[in-house]
PDB file of C-alpha atoms in Angstrom:
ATOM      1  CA  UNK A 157      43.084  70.585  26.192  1.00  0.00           C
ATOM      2  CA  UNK A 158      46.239  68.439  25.658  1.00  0.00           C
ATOM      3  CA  UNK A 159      47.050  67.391  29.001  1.00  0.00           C
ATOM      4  CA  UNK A 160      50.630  66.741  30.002  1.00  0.00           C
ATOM      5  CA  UNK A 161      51.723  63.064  31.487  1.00  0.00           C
ATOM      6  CA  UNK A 162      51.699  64.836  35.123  1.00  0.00           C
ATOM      7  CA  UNK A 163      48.128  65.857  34.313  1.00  0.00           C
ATOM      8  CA  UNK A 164      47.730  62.784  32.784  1.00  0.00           C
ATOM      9  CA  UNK A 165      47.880  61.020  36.179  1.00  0.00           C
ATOM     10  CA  UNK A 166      45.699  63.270  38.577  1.00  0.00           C
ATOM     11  CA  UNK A 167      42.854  62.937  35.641  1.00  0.00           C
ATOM     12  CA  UNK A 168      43.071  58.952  35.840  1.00  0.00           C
ATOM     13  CA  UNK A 169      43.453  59.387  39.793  1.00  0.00           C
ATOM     14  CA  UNK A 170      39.868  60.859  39.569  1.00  0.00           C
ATOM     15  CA  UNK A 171      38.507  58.547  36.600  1.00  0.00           C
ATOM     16  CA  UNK A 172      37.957  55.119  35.847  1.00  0.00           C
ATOM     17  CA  UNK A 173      39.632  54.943  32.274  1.00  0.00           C
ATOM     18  CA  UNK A 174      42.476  54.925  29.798  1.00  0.00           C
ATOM     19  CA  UNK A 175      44.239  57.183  28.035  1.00  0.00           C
ATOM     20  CA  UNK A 176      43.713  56.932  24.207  1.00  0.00           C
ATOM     21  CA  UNK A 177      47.571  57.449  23.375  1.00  0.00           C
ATOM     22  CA  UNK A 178      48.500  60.295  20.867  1.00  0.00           C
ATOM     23  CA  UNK A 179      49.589  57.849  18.230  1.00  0.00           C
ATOM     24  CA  UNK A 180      46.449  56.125  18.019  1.00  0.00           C
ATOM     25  CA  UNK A 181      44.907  56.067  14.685  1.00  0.00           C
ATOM     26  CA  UNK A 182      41.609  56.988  16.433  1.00  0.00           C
ATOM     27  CA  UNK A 183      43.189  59.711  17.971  1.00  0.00           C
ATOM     28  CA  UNK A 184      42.967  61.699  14.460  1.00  0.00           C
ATOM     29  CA  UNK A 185      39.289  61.034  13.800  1.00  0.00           C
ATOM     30  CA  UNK A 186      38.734  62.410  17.724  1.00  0.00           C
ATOM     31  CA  UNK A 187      40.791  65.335  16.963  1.00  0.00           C
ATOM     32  CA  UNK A 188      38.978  66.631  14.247  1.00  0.00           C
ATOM     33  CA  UNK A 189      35.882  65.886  15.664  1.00  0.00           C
ATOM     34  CA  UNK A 190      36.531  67.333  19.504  1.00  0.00           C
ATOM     35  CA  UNK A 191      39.327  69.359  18.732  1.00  0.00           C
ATOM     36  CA  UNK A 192      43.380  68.662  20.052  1.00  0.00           C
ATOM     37  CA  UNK A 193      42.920  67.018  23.509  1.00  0.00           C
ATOM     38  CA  UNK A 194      43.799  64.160  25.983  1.00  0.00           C
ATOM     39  CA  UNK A 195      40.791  62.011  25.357  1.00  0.00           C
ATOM     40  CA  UNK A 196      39.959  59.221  27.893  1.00  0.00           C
ATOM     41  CA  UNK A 197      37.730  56.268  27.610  1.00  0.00           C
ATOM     42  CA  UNK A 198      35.817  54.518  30.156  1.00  0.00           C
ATOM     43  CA  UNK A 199      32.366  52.677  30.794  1.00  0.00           C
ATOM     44  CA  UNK A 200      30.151  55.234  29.666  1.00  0.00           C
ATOM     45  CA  UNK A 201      32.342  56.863  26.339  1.00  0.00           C
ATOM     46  CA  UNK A 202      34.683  59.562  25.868  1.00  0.00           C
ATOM     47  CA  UNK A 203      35.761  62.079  28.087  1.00  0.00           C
ATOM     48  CA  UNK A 204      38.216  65.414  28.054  1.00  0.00           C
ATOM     49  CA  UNK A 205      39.368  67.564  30.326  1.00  0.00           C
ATOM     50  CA  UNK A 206      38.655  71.175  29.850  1.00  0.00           C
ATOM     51  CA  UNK A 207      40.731  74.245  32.019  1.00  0.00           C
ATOM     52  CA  UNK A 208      38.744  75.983  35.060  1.00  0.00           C
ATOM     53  CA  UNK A 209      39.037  79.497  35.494  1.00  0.00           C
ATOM     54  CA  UNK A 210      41.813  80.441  37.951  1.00  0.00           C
ATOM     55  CA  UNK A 211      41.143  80.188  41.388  1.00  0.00           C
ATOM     56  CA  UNK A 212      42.144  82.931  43.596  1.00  0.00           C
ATOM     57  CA  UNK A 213      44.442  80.228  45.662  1.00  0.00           C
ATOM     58  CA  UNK A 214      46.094  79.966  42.548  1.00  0.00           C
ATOM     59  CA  UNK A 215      45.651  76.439  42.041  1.00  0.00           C
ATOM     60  CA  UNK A 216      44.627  75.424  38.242  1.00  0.00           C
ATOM     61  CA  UNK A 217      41.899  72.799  37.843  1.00  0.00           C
ATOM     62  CA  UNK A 218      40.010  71.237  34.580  1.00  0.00           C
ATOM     63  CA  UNK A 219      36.647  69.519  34.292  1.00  0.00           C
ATOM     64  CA  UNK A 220      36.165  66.488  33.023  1.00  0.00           C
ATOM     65  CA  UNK A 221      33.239  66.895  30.143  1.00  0.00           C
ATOM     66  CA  UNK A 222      31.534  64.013  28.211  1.00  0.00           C
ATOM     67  CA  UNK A 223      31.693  64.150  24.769  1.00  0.00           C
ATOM     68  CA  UNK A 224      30.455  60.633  23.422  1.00  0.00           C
ATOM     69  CA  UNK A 225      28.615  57.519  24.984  1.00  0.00           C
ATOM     70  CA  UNK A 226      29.050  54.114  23.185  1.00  0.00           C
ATOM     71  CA  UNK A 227      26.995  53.543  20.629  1.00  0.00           C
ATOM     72  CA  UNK A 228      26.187  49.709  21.458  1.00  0.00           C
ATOM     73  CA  UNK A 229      26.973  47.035  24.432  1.00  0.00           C
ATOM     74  CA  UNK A 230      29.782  45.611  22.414  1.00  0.00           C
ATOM     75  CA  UNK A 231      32.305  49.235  23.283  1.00  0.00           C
ATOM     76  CA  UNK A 232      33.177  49.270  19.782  1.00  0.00           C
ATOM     77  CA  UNK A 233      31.768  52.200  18.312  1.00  0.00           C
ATOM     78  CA  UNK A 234      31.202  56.023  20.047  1.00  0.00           C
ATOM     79  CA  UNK A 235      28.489  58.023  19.250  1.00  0.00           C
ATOM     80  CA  UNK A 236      28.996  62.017  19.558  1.00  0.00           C
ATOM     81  CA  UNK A 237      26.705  63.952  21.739  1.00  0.00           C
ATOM     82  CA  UNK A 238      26.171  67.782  23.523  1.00  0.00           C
ATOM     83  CA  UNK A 239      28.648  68.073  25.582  1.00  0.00           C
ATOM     84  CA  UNK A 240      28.056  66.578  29.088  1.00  0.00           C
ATOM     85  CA  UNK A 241      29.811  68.619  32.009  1.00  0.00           C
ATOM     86  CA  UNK A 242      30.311  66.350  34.865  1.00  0.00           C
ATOM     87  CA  UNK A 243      31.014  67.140  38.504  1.00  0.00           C
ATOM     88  CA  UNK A 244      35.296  65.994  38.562  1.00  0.00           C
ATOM     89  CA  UNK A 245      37.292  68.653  38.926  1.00  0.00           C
ATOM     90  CA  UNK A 246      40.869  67.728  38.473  1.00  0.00           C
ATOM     91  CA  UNK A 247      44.045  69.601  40.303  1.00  0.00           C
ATOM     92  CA  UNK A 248      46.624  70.554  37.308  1.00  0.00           C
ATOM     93  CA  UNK A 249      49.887  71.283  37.324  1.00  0.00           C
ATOM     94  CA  UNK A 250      50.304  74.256  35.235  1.00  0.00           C
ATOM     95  CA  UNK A 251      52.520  73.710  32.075  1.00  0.00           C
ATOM     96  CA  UNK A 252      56.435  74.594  32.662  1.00  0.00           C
TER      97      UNK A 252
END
């Protein structure tokens, strides 16, 4: 999922990482390989966010799911892998 900038922040309030902006010329490559999202890079590799069902409170949440670990110790290269789901749950703000 595309996250918005408000969404943006509460994912890098619960992670470690940085945003790969939209402009990127990586972002292209990631997009055809992940599909259209907000991807984020930290120690480990590359992470998205992916919508929760609805809670009953009302309040929308994603989870943040590993997609790719670096390849080597250098963090130049990502290599793809089953999708990881982790245990951070982000708040969302739902889109206006």
């Amino acid at each position: 999922m595309k996250l918005t900038s408000a969404n943006v922040g509460q994912t890098l309030g619960h992670l470690d990482a940085k945003v790969v902006p939209y402009d990127h010329p990586v972002n292209e490559q990631l997009v055809s390989l992940f599909g259209n999202h907000t991807f984020f890079l930290d120690q480990s590799g590359l992470k998205i966010v992916e919508p929760e069902e609805s809670r009953e409170d009302g309040v929308v949440t994603g989870r943040v799911i590993k997609v790719a670990k670096w390849a080597d110790g250098t963090r130049t290269s990502l290599a793809p892998h089953d999708r990881e789901v982790t245990e951070i749950i982000v708040p969302l703000e739902q889109a206006a």
